[in-house]
Amino acid sequence: MDCQVIFQPSGRRGTVKKGSSLLEAARKLGVDIESPCGGTKCCGKCKVKIDEGYVDELSAETHISHVSQLTENEKDRLQPQEISEKYRLACCTQIEGDILVFVPEESRSTQQVVLETGKDRVLRVNPAVRNYFVEMIPASLEDHRDDSERLKSALLDRYSHLDKELSIDYTVLLSLPVTVRKGKWSVTATLWKEQVVIALEPGLVEATYGVAVDVGTTTVAAYLCDLTTGKVLQQDSMMNPQIRYGEDVLSRITYGMNDDNGLAILHQTIIEGINTLVTRLSKAAGINVEQVAEMVLVFNTAMHHIALNINPCYVGRSPFAPAVRKSLDIKARDLGISIAAGGNIHCLPVEAGFVGPDNVAVLIAEEPHKQEKRRLLIDIGTNGEIDFGNKQRLLSTSCATGPALEGAQIKFGMRAAPGAIEKVRLDPVSLEPQYKVIGEADWFQPSQTIKAKGICGSGIIDIIAEMFKTGIIDPTGKFNMQQTSRRIRRNANNKPEYVLAWSEETSIGSDITVTQGDVREIQLAKAALYTGAKILMKKWGTDQVDSVTLAGAFGSYINKESALVIGLFPDCNLDNVVAVGNAAGDGAKIALLDKDKRVEAQEVADFVQFVETAVEPDFQSQFVQAMYFPHGKDTFPHVQHILDTIPTVKHSK
C-alpha cells in the first residue's frame, strides 16, 4: 500500500510505501533533511513536525496517528514541549497513512533561494521615527515637576517644530525615572511622527533603526535599515512558516475557518517568523532588537488579515470585502512583535480583496501612476497581481496562478534551491536536453558535485517553451507521440512524458520527467495571468502595452523569451520587458524611510481601480484562448520568427 506524503516548505510530494521512514521518504522525494549520523538514529538532528487537519493537496486528513508511535530514542532526544507539538525524528518515524510533514528551518540542510534584492533606487530619507537629544533640568526641592513633564518641556523648548500635544508611550514611562538619571539628565528620545516618545535612552544616541518586511505567501524577506542614513544594514529571509497549513491563501483561509484555533495558530506562526528574522538581523548588525523603533509590513490581503489577527474568511468569499482598507499604525506590543515595546508597526493600505499592501508597495516603488507609458506590471507568485495603465488611469487585478509556477503541483517541481534545474534548452533535431542546476556554474556535466533533484519555476518555463518550440507538444499542449526520441515515452499510468534527466544524473535515484499533467498545470497558470492582463488592457481601451515589468523572484529568474513564446503575458518588445526583483520589498523599504511615501501609498490605493476579472462576460472565452501556446488568437510579432520555425505536430488517430 502506498501513502501520500507532502513535505513543507519545499512543496515536494509523492507516494511512498507504507512503513517507509520519513527520512527514506525525504530522500526519495529530494527533500534535504539534516542527518549527520546518516540515519543511524544517534544524532537527533532530523527533527520534523507532523501537521494535523484536512489538507486540500491530499484530499484527506493528516494526523499524528498516521505515523508510528513515539520511540524511546525520540523520547531521549526531543524536549517535552517538542513532543507535545508533534515533533518527531524522521529516521525513527514510519509512515502509516497520508501525511503532511513540516521541516523546520534548523533541520533543513539545503536553504531555499529567496529573492531579497530589488533594483537600485534612490531612496529619500524622511522617516516617521527620529532621535532627539536633550539635556533636562535636574529635579530639585525647588522644582517639583515630574520627570515626564521635564522631558516634554526640554524637547519642546529645543525643538519648536514638535507637536505641542507631545505624549509619552506608557512603556517609556515604566523606565523613565531610571533612564534619565542613568544619563545624568541627558537623554535621547525617539519620537514617532514628532508626536509620541516611543523609546528613551541615556546620553546621546545618533542612530535609530527600522525593519521593512515583505510577507509573501511562500517567502518572507526582511531588511534592517538605519533610519538616519537610509542604508540597508542587513537583509534576511525565510520560507513563510505558515506554508505548512496550505500553499495558497485560500487553503490558509480554509484552515483558519475549519480549525477552532486556526486563526490564532496562523497568526502566531507568522509573528514568530517575523520575530525570528528581526532577531537574526539585529544580531548580524550588532544591535539589540529593542533598538528597532519601527517596522513596515506589506503582504497580500489574506496575509494582512492573518498577521493582524483579523478573521480573513470574508476575504475568501464573494464579494471579497476586506475588514479594513486604510493604512494602519499599530503598537508592536499589541501584535507581539519583538522590537521596541512602544515601537510602531505601519501597514500599507489594502486595494481590494485579493490585491493587498504588497501591490501598493510595488506601485510606490515603480510609480506607473506618474508616467505616460502604458505599463503592465506583473508580480508573479502563488497569487499573481497585475497592474496596467499610466498616470491617466491605473487598473489592477489578481489571478490565482497557483503554486505551479513556483514548482509545486509539478511532478518533479521544487522551489528554487541547490539541485533545482533552473535553465533548459533542447536540441531542435535530436531533442536531447541541456540543463543547469542551481549551485553549479555551468551546464550539466556528469562529474559535477550537485546533481539534479527537481525543476524550479524558471526551469519549468524553459522546458515547456523548448518542448513547444521543438514540436514535442503542440499549441494545445498535447504531446506528439510520433516523435522518435527515446526521451518521449508513456509512464506507468500510460500518460505521455518527456525525460529531462536520467536517474543516473540525479540525486534522487529516478528519472526527472515533464508529464502531460505538468504541461496542463502551466497552461492553467499562464492562462490566468494572460487573461487578467488582457481584460485590464481591454478595460483601459487598448490592445498594446508599451512595457512589461516583472516583479518578484519568479519574474527575476525566468527567461523572458521563453515566457513570451508560451504566452505568459501579451506581446511586447523584449527590450522593454524588464525584471525589477523584489519590488514589494523595495516599496516596504521606501515607506519605512520616507513617511511622505505612506501618504502617496494611500493616494495610489484610492486611485487604482480594481477589476474583478472573473465576473467579466468574456472571461471564460478569453481564458480558453489563453490556454493555447502562445495563444489561440492573439499574435506575437516580437517572437514570430521563433514561432515560424516550430514544426507542425501531427497526431496519430
XYZ file of C-alpha atoms in Angstrom:
653
model
C 0.000 0.000 0.000
C 1.244 3.462 -0.900
C 0.776 6.599 1.182
C 0.783 10.212 0.068
C 3.419 12.446 1.647
C 3.900 16.205 1.360
C 6.973 17.916 2.750
C 6.788 21.622 3.514
C 8.123 24.231 2.964
C 9.831 22.620 -0.052
C 6.495 21.577 -1.536
C 7.880 18.175 -2.572
C 5.259 15.452 -2.641
C 4.735 11.918 -3.823
C 3.759 8.411 -2.810
C 5.892 6.047 -0.747
C 5.395 2.548 0.545
C 3.606 2.230 3.855
C 6.184 1.533 6.560
C 8.873 3.716 4.985
C 10.569 6.091 7.384
C 10.088 9.823 6.937
C 13.831 10.094 6.251
C 13.558 7.492 3.471
C 10.579 9.368 2.021
C 12.501 12.646 2.168
C 15.435 11.131 0.313
C 13.187 9.613 -2.335
C 11.398 12.917 -2.923
C 14.555 15.026 -2.898
C 13.921 16.771 0.423
C 17.135 17.643 2.263
C 16.914 16.987 5.994
C 19.899 17.285 8.322
C 21.053 13.792 9.237
C 24.741 13.886 10.187
C 24.577 10.331 11.526
C 23.278 9.046 8.192
C 20.041 7.755 9.674
C 21.606 5.598 12.397
C 19.325 7.261 14.977
C 22.046 8.756 17.121
C 22.279 12.484 16.306
C 18.740 13.808 16.859
C 19.167 16.393 14.078
C 16.402 15.224 11.733
C 13.536 16.874 13.585
C 10.281 17.292 11.675
C 6.778 18.323 12.689
C 3.651 16.336 11.899
C 0.803 18.659 10.984
C -2.807 17.788 11.658
C -6.063 18.657 9.940
C -7.636 18.419 6.489
C -5.201 19.077 3.631
C -6.580 20.067 0.229
C -3.492 18.779 -1.572
C -4.014 15.338 -0.015
C -7.808 15.437 -0.205
C -7.538 13.781 3.176
C -6.784 14.325 6.826
C -3.229 14.361 8.144
C -2.788 13.245 11.740
C -0.104 12.113 14.155
C -1.804 8.710 14.173
C -0.746 8.324 10.530
C 2.822 7.647 11.670
C 4.313 5.090 14.025
C 4.312 5.618 17.787
C 6.974 7.629 19.560
C 10.138 5.610 20.197
C 12.355 5.623 23.276
C 15.112 7.057 21.109
C 12.896 10.052 20.316
C 11.856 10.498 23.936
C 15.539 10.829 24.838
C 16.342 13.369 22.127
C 13.205 15.521 21.933
C 12.137 18.067 24.525
C 8.739 17.546 26.212
C 7.411 20.689 24.526
C 8.583 19.432 21.131
C 6.803 16.137 21.705
C 3.610 17.970 22.661
C 3.896 19.996 19.448
C 4.053 16.768 17.366
C 7.776 16.887 16.587
C 9.362 13.595 15.538
C 12.737 12.333 14.319
C 12.472 11.494 10.631
C 14.783 8.469 10.926
C 12.665 6.877 13.672
C 9.189 7.539 12.310
C 7.398 5.187 9.902
C 4.604 6.308 7.597
C 1.287 4.548 8.113
C -1.081 6.897 6.250
C -1.309 10.093 4.222
C 0.755 12.740 5.965
C 1.867 16.392 5.787
C 5.327 16.958 7.262
C 6.864 20.322 8.055
C 10.669 20.506 8.097
C 11.702 23.323 10.487
C 14.465 25.636 9.380
C 17.083 24.153 11.703
C 16.564 20.722 10.136
C 16.958 21.835 6.523
C 20.351 21.061 5.033
C 19.611 22.964 1.829
C 18.486 26.551 2.034
C 15.716 27.829 -0.206
C 16.871 30.529 -2.632
C 14.764 33.563 -1.683
C 14.973 36.764 -3.692
C 15.718 39.587 -1.270
C 17.149 42.162 -3.662
C 15.273 44.616 -5.829
C 16.766 47.162 -8.187
C 18.954 50.130 -7.365
C 16.719 53.022 -6.341
C 17.310 56.482 -4.958
C 15.726 56.433 -1.508
C 14.697 59.658 0.201
C 15.416 59.682 3.933
C 12.463 61.272 5.699
C 11.465 58.743 8.375
C 8.493 58.838 10.704
C 10.868 57.963 13.562
C 13.715 60.258 14.642
C 16.029 60.687 17.600
C 16.113 63.924 19.620
C 18.842 64.608 22.187
C 18.040 66.874 25.129
C 19.639 67.977 28.369
C 16.953 68.174 31.006
C 16.855 70.394 34.077
C 17.573 68.090 37.042
C 14.920 67.658 39.686
C 15.340 69.677 42.860
C 13.460 70.531 46.014
C 12.603 73.873 44.482
C 11.335 72.393 41.175
C 8.561 69.875 41.778
C 7.805 68.979 38.181
C 7.599 65.278 37.386
C 10.094 63.548 35.126
C 7.703 63.244 32.199
C 6.930 66.966 32.303
C 10.656 67.773 32.404
C 11.260 65.576 29.362
C 8.431 67.108 27.348
C 9.447 70.642 28.281
C 13.058 70.006 27.308
C 12.010 68.577 23.954
C 9.570 71.378 23.122
C 11.999 74.081 24.221
C 14.789 72.780 21.982
C 12.724 71.536 19.032
C 9.971 74.021 18.315
C 8.534 72.025 15.387
C 7.419 69.150 17.612
C 3.734 68.592 18.291
C 2.655 70.756 21.233
C 0.485 67.874 22.459
C 3.551 65.660 22.740
C 2.868 62.418 24.619
C 4.979 59.656 26.120
C 4.250 55.996 25.479
C 3.337 54.003 28.559
C 6.268 51.612 28.119
C 8.668 54.579 28.193
C 7.114 55.804 31.435
C 7.922 52.465 33.077
C 11.667 53.077 32.872
C 11.687 56.879 32.609
C 12.988 57.665 36.158
C 15.887 55.248 35.873
C 16.803 56.223 32.303
C 17.004 59.994 32.881
C 19.136 59.560 35.984
C 21.368 56.998 34.321
C 22.029 59.589 31.646
C 22.550 62.296 34.268
C 19.523 64.138 32.863
C 20.865 63.921 29.290
C 18.792 61.550 27.138
C 17.915 60.695 23.582
C 14.192 60.436 22.921
C 12.916 58.513 19.910
C 9.785 60.192 18.567
C 7.223 58.844 16.136
C 5.836 61.459 13.734
C 7.045 64.186 16.119
C 4.113 63.339 18.367
C 4.911 60.411 20.663
C 8.039 59.441 22.605
C 8.270 55.712 21.842
C 11.724 54.995 23.292
C 14.233 56.662 25.576
C 17.965 56.025 26.042
C 20.518 57.658 28.332
C 23.051 60.012 26.738
C 23.490 60.848 23.084
C 22.358 58.165 20.615
C 22.534 59.095 16.953
C 21.350 56.001 15.102
C 17.814 54.700 15.032
C 16.672 51.594 13.246
C 13.691 50.225 11.389
C 12.782 46.986 9.625
C 10.835 46.557 6.389
C 9.181 43.156 5.890
C 7.607 41.661 2.771
C 5.371 38.826 3.963
C 4.776 36.699 0.888
C 2.572 33.635 0.708
C 5.646 31.468 0.200
C 8.578 33.527 1.491
C 9.269 36.337 3.950
C 12.028 38.885 3.293
C 13.174 41.466 5.854
C 15.501 44.464 5.720
C 17.155 46.260 8.650
C 17.657 49.937 7.827
C 19.463 52.829 9.500
C 16.750 55.474 9.574
C 19.294 58.304 9.846
C 21.238 57.411 6.682
C 18.793 55.254 4.716
C 21.358 52.467 4.449
C 20.201 48.855 4.429
C 22.412 47.314 7.117
C 21.279 43.706 6.856
C 18.762 41.639 4.952
C 17.494 38.147 5.584
C 14.698 35.829 4.510
C 12.931 32.606 5.268
C 10.154 30.413 3.984
C 6.803 31.575 5.289
C 6.259 29.166 8.208
C 2.505 29.235 7.523
C 3.111 27.165 4.420
C 2.607 24.005 6.465
C -1.083 24.989 6.683
C -1.558 25.456 2.941
C 0.414 26.578 -0.086
C -2.051 29.256 -1.172
C -4.122 31.870 0.639
C -7.433 30.067 0.151
C -6.035 26.945 1.805
C -4.943 29.017 4.788
C -8.256 30.816 4.998
C -9.954 27.414 4.955
C -7.649 26.154 7.693
C -8.451 29.216 9.793
C -12.172 28.559 9.365
C -12.182 24.803 9.908
C -9.903 24.602 12.929
C -11.171 26.076 16.201
C -7.784 27.683 16.845
C -6.855 28.043 13.187
C -6.649 31.823 13.011
C -4.708 32.037 16.280
C -2.258 29.393 15.060
C -1.746 31.096 11.681
C -1.325 34.489 13.357
C 1.163 33.261 15.934
C 3.101 31.327 13.315
C 3.816 34.373 11.145
C 4.537 36.610 14.158
C 7.111 34.078 15.345
C 8.614 34.040 11.852
C 8.887 37.828 11.767
C 10.437 37.848 15.234
C 12.973 35.241 14.141
C 14.030 37.453 11.246
C 14.249 40.560 13.460
C 16.440 38.675 15.920
C 18.751 37.424 13.177
C 19.000 40.858 11.562
C 19.739 42.579 14.869
C 22.357 40.024 15.854
C 24.076 40.361 12.490
C 24.148 44.169 12.851
C 25.340 44.048 16.458
C 22.324 45.790 17.961
C 19.507 44.814 20.320
C 16.019 44.169 18.975
C 14.751 46.882 21.363
C 16.702 49.433 19.306
C 14.406 48.801 16.334
C 11.810 51.568 16.643
C 9.549 50.949 13.649
C 8.533 48.291 11.174
C 6.696 48.475 7.847
C 4.780 45.380 6.767
C 3.498 44.564 3.290
C 1.556 41.433 2.334
C -1.431 40.326 0.291
C -4.843 40.951 1.813
C -5.269 37.490 3.330
C -1.777 37.573 4.860
C -2.542 41.126 6.089
C -5.618 39.960 7.967
C -3.951 36.868 9.403
C -0.852 38.761 10.556
C -3.091 41.313 12.288
C -5.262 38.533 13.772
C -8.307 39.697 11.796
C -10.669 36.986 10.587
C -9.889 36.595 6.861
C -12.844 34.357 5.965
C -14.831 37.089 4.203
C -11.853 37.974 2.017
C -12.257 34.494 0.544
C -15.996 34.855 -0.127
C -17.839 36.939 -2.671
C -17.810 39.976 -2.705
C -14.300 39.514 -1.143
C -14.557 42.544 1.119
C -11.574 43.237 3.405
C -12.144 44.238 7.014
C -10.135 47.442 6.543
C -8.563 49.165 3.544
C -6.821 52.172 5.047
C -3.214 52.080 6.196
C -2.734 51.180 9.851
C -0.362 52.103 12.657
C -0.267 49.537 15.468
C 1.840 49.265 18.583
C 4.421 46.494 18.301
C 3.423 45.126 21.693
C -0.186 44.692 20.545
C 0.956 42.293 17.830
C 3.658 40.621 19.890
C 6.392 41.788 17.537
C 9.768 41.915 19.251
C 11.037 45.423 18.602
C 10.873 48.416 20.972
C 7.723 47.854 23.044
C 6.481 51.326 22.171
C 7.569 50.911 18.567
C 5.218 51.371 15.658
C 4.095 48.831 13.056
C 2.923 50.512 9.855
C 0.864 48.528 7.355
C 0.382 49.950 3.873
C -3.231 50.161 2.626
C -5.236 47.370 1.010
C -6.513 47.829 -2.550
C -9.163 45.110 -2.626
C -9.981 41.579 -1.502
C -7.089 39.899 -3.273
C -4.875 42.888 -4.041
C -3.125 43.957 -0.903
C -0.423 46.238 0.520
C 2.270 44.295 -1.328
C 0.867 45.525 -4.639
C 0.664 49.085 -3.268
C 4.335 48.696 -2.338
C 5.144 47.704 -5.933
C 3.267 50.763 -7.208
C 5.067 53.290 -4.977
C 8.374 51.691 -5.987
C 7.708 51.620 -9.748
C 5.415 54.704 -9.927
C 3.357 53.889 -13.060
C 0.852 56.490 -11.844
C 3.409 59.205 -12.646
C 4.248 58.088 -16.196
C 2.904 58.408 -19.744
C 3.800 54.889 -20.895
C 1.158 52.182 -20.633
C 2.917 49.796 -18.332
C 1.977 46.235 -17.489
C 3.278 45.233 -14.057
C 3.099 41.586 -13.058
C 4.109 40.353 -9.620
C 4.141 36.606 -10.143
C 3.736 34.398 -7.107
C 1.305 31.883 -5.700
C -1.236 34.667 -6.156
C -0.420 36.931 -9.107
C -1.077 40.670 -9.003
C -1.352 42.633 -12.246
C -1.429 46.402 -12.837
C -1.922 48.173 -16.147
C -2.047 51.833 -17.096
C -0.338 55.141 -16.551
C -0.927 58.474 -14.861
C -4.258 58.879 -16.633
C -5.780 55.645 -15.390
C -4.481 52.654 -13.476
C -6.231 49.277 -13.232
C -5.361 46.252 -11.133
C -6.485 42.683 -10.602
C -5.353 39.432 -9.065
C -5.305 35.982 -10.553
C -4.981 32.568 -8.992
C -1.882 31.289 -10.770
C -1.459 28.724 -8.022
C 1.922 27.423 -6.903
C 2.711 25.617 -10.187
C 4.975 28.432 -11.389
C 6.973 28.030 -8.176
C 7.445 24.301 -8.657
C 4.511 22.918 -6.688
C 1.805 20.810 -8.406
C 4.508 19.736 -10.872
C 5.555 16.085 -10.574
C 9.231 16.874 -10.092
C 8.719 20.528 -9.278
C 10.505 22.154 -6.375
C 11.217 25.623 -5.135
C 14.478 27.314 -6.036
C 17.247 25.590 -4.070
C 20.553 23.861 -4.865
C 19.868 20.942 -7.171
C 16.868 22.519 -8.870
C 17.045 22.630 -12.664
C 16.781 26.347 -13.444
C 17.646 26.568 -17.155
C 16.885 24.216 -20.070
C 17.478 24.112 -23.793
C 16.703 21.315 -26.276
C 18.458 20.385 -29.469
C 15.863 21.006 -32.219
C 16.868 17.854 -34.130
C 17.853 15.231 -31.554
C 15.563 16.649 -28.831
C 18.354 15.984 -26.327
C 18.396 18.440 -23.414
C 20.990 20.592 -21.775
C 20.211 21.931 -18.333
C 21.760 23.864 -15.489
C 21.100 23.265 -11.809
C 21.227 25.857 -9.049
C 24.552 25.655 -7.248
C 26.592 24.800 -10.351
C 28.167 27.456 -12.542
C 27.999 25.513 -15.802
C 25.503 23.448 -17.746
C 25.236 19.851 -16.584
C 28.385 17.765 -16.549
C 28.370 14.126 -15.367
C 31.209 14.918 -12.953
C 29.504 17.847 -11.233
C 29.046 17.843 -7.469
C 25.414 18.931 -7.257
C 23.074 16.592 -9.080
C 19.557 17.431 -10.220
C 16.741 16.715 -7.796
C 13.830 18.568 -9.433
C 12.752 21.559 -11.518
C 12.080 25.079 -10.201
C 9.880 27.750 -11.778
C 12.356 29.229 -14.263
C 13.314 25.752 -15.440
C 9.666 24.813 -15.876
C 9.046 27.806 -18.146
C 12.176 26.942 -20.151
C 11.336 23.274 -20.642
C 7.716 23.959 -21.624
C 8.876 26.613 -24.118
C 11.539 24.274 -25.519
C 9.109 21.387 -25.845
C 6.744 23.684 -27.748
C 9.496 25.090 -29.969
C 10.727 21.607 -30.929
C 7.266 20.171 -31.576
C 7.210 17.774 -28.625
C 3.931 19.429 -27.625
C 1.525 21.252 -29.924
C -0.238 24.605 -29.359
C -2.917 22.825 -27.333
C -0.261 21.357 -25.033
C -0.778 17.795 -26.261
C 2.268 15.525 -26.646
C 3.331 14.455 -30.117
C 3.869 10.726 -29.642
C 5.092 10.382 -33.249
C 8.472 11.767 -32.218
C 11.146 9.067 -32.246
C 13.248 10.362 -29.354
C 13.823 7.856 -26.540
C 13.033 10.685 -24.116
C 9.385 10.798 -25.171
C 7.553 7.884 -23.623
C 4.500 6.811 -21.673
C 4.761 6.379 -17.924
C 3.346 3.625 -15.737
C -0.088 5.251 -16.000
C 0.169 5.281 -19.805
C 0.451 9.076 -19.806
C 2.944 10.916 -22.054
C 6.083 12.393 -20.518
C 9.471 13.773 -21.526
C 12.604 12.613 -19.694
C 14.647 15.693 -18.820
C 17.255 13.917 -16.695
C 18.039 10.228 -16.457
C 18.195 8.661 -12.996
C 21.991 8.399 -13.001
C 22.206 12.180 -13.448
C 20.024 12.897 -10.430
C 20.416 12.814 -6.666
C 17.014 11.180 -6.164
C 17.705 7.919 -7.988
C 14.902 8.286 -10.528
C 14.312 9.952 -13.887
C 13.146 13.565 -13.746
C 10.319 13.928 -16.218
C 7.842 16.509 -17.503
C 4.389 14.987 -17.770
C 1.224 15.833 -19.654
C -0.232 16.868 -16.295
C 2.680 19.259 -15.720
C 2.036 20.918 -19.085
C -1.632 21.382 -18.177
C -0.725 22.967 -14.842
C 1.486 25.522 -16.592
C -1.228 26.188 -19.166
C -3.721 26.950 -16.389
C -1.297 29.249 -14.589
C -0.170 31.158 -17.668
C -3.754 31.457 -18.932
C -4.766 33.069 -15.644
C -2.007 35.672 -15.954
C -2.604 36.364 -19.626
C -6.373 36.656 -19.246
C -6.026 39.062 -16.334
C -3.678 41.267 -18.331
C -5.860 41.233 -21.467
C -9.011 42.148 -19.585
C -7.252 45.097 -17.938
C -5.981 46.242 -21.329
C -9.473 45.966 -22.825
C -10.963 47.927 -19.903
C -8.323 50.583 -20.378
C -9.098 50.784 -24.095
C -6.011 49.390 -25.819
C -4.638 46.149 -27.218
C -0.966 47.076 -26.787
C 1.477 47.544 -23.953
C 4.500 49.826 -24.011
C 6.459 47.834 -21.448
C 6.201 44.798 -19.190
C 7.657 44.860 -15.687
C 8.155 41.528 -13.938
C 8.385 41.734 -10.156
C 9.160 39.036 -7.623
C 11.571 36.118 -7.619
C 9.892 34.212 -10.420
C 9.896 37.200 -12.737
C 13.550 37.863 -12.000
C 14.857 34.432 -12.915
C 12.752 33.370 -15.907
C 13.970 33.635 -19.478
C 11.727 36.377 -20.869
C 11.898 34.973 -24.394
C 10.695 31.582 -23.140
C 7.931 33.316 -21.216
C 6.736 35.206 -24.297
C 6.944 32.119 -26.538
C 4.456 30.250 -24.332
C 2.265 33.360 -23.924
C 2.807 34.118 -20.250
C 1.996 37.770 -20.988
C 0.835 39.796 -24.039
C 3.245 40.552 -26.853
C 5.848 43.226 -26.174
C 9.270 44.202 -27.454
C 11.601 42.043 -25.366
C 13.876 45.044 -24.856
C 11.002 46.604 -22.911
C 10.431 43.538 -20.729
C 12.364 44.127 -17.520
C 12.702 42.345 -14.188
C 12.888 44.529 -11.091
C 13.428 41.951 -8.359
C 11.549 42.190 -5.099
C 9.681 45.420 -5.835
C 7.288 44.792 -2.943
C 10.257 44.646 -0.591
C 11.621 47.825 -2.177
C 8.284 49.543 -1.616
C 8.318 48.479 2.033
C 11.805 49.991 2.462
C 10.710 53.178 0.705
C 7.721 53.545 3.036
C 9.933 52.850 6.043
C 12.435 55.538 5.103
C 10.044 58.209 3.803
C 6.811 58.965 5.643
C 5.542 61.024 2.691
C 5.514 57.838 0.616
C 2.940 56.453 3.046
C 0.640 59.311 2.123
C 1.306 58.579 -1.544
C 0.572 54.895 -0.921
C -2.898 55.744 0.339
C -3.467 58.076 -2.610
C -2.393 55.373 -5.075
C -4.588 52.766 -3.361
C -7.533 55.138 -3.802
C -6.541 55.997 -7.405
C -6.107 52.484 -8.769
C -9.295 50.775 -9.933
C -9.661 47.112 -9.052
C -11.233 44.887 -11.708
C -12.762 41.539 -10.768
C -11.828 39.789 -13.996
C -13.589 36.521 -13.185
C -17.016 38.175 -13.473
C -16.289 39.755 -16.853
C -18.647 38.286 -19.508
C -15.803 37.258 -21.804
C -13.558 35.843 -19.080
C -14.181 32.202 -19.939
C -13.668 32.650 -23.667
C -10.512 34.688 -23.044
C -9.213 32.027 -20.671
C -9.809 29.220 -23.159
C -7.878 31.066 -25.867
C -5.056 31.817 -23.410
C -4.629 28.077 -22.741
C -3.015 27.711 -26.177
C 0.712 28.207 -26.768
C 1.269 31.084 -27.154
C -2.418 31.989 -27.647
C -5.432 30.842 -29.598
C -5.972 34.134 -31.447
C -3.544 36.878 -30.408
C -0.394 37.440 -32.450
C 3.151 37.737 -31.124
C 5.153 39.664 -33.736
C 8.153 40.050 -31.427
C 8.726 36.263 -31.327
C 7.070 35.362 -34.622
C 10.469 34.449 -36.079
C 10.660 31.690 -33.452
C 7.058 30.568 -33.888
C 7.592 30.243 -37.648
C 10.249 27.571 -37.094
C 8.083 25.297 -34.930
C 7.344 22.008 -36.748
C 3.728 21.099 -37.333
C 2.581 18.413 -34.967
C 0.653 15.526 -36.463
C -1.134 13.284 -34.013
C -1.910 9.690 -34.683
C -5.572 8.789 -34.841
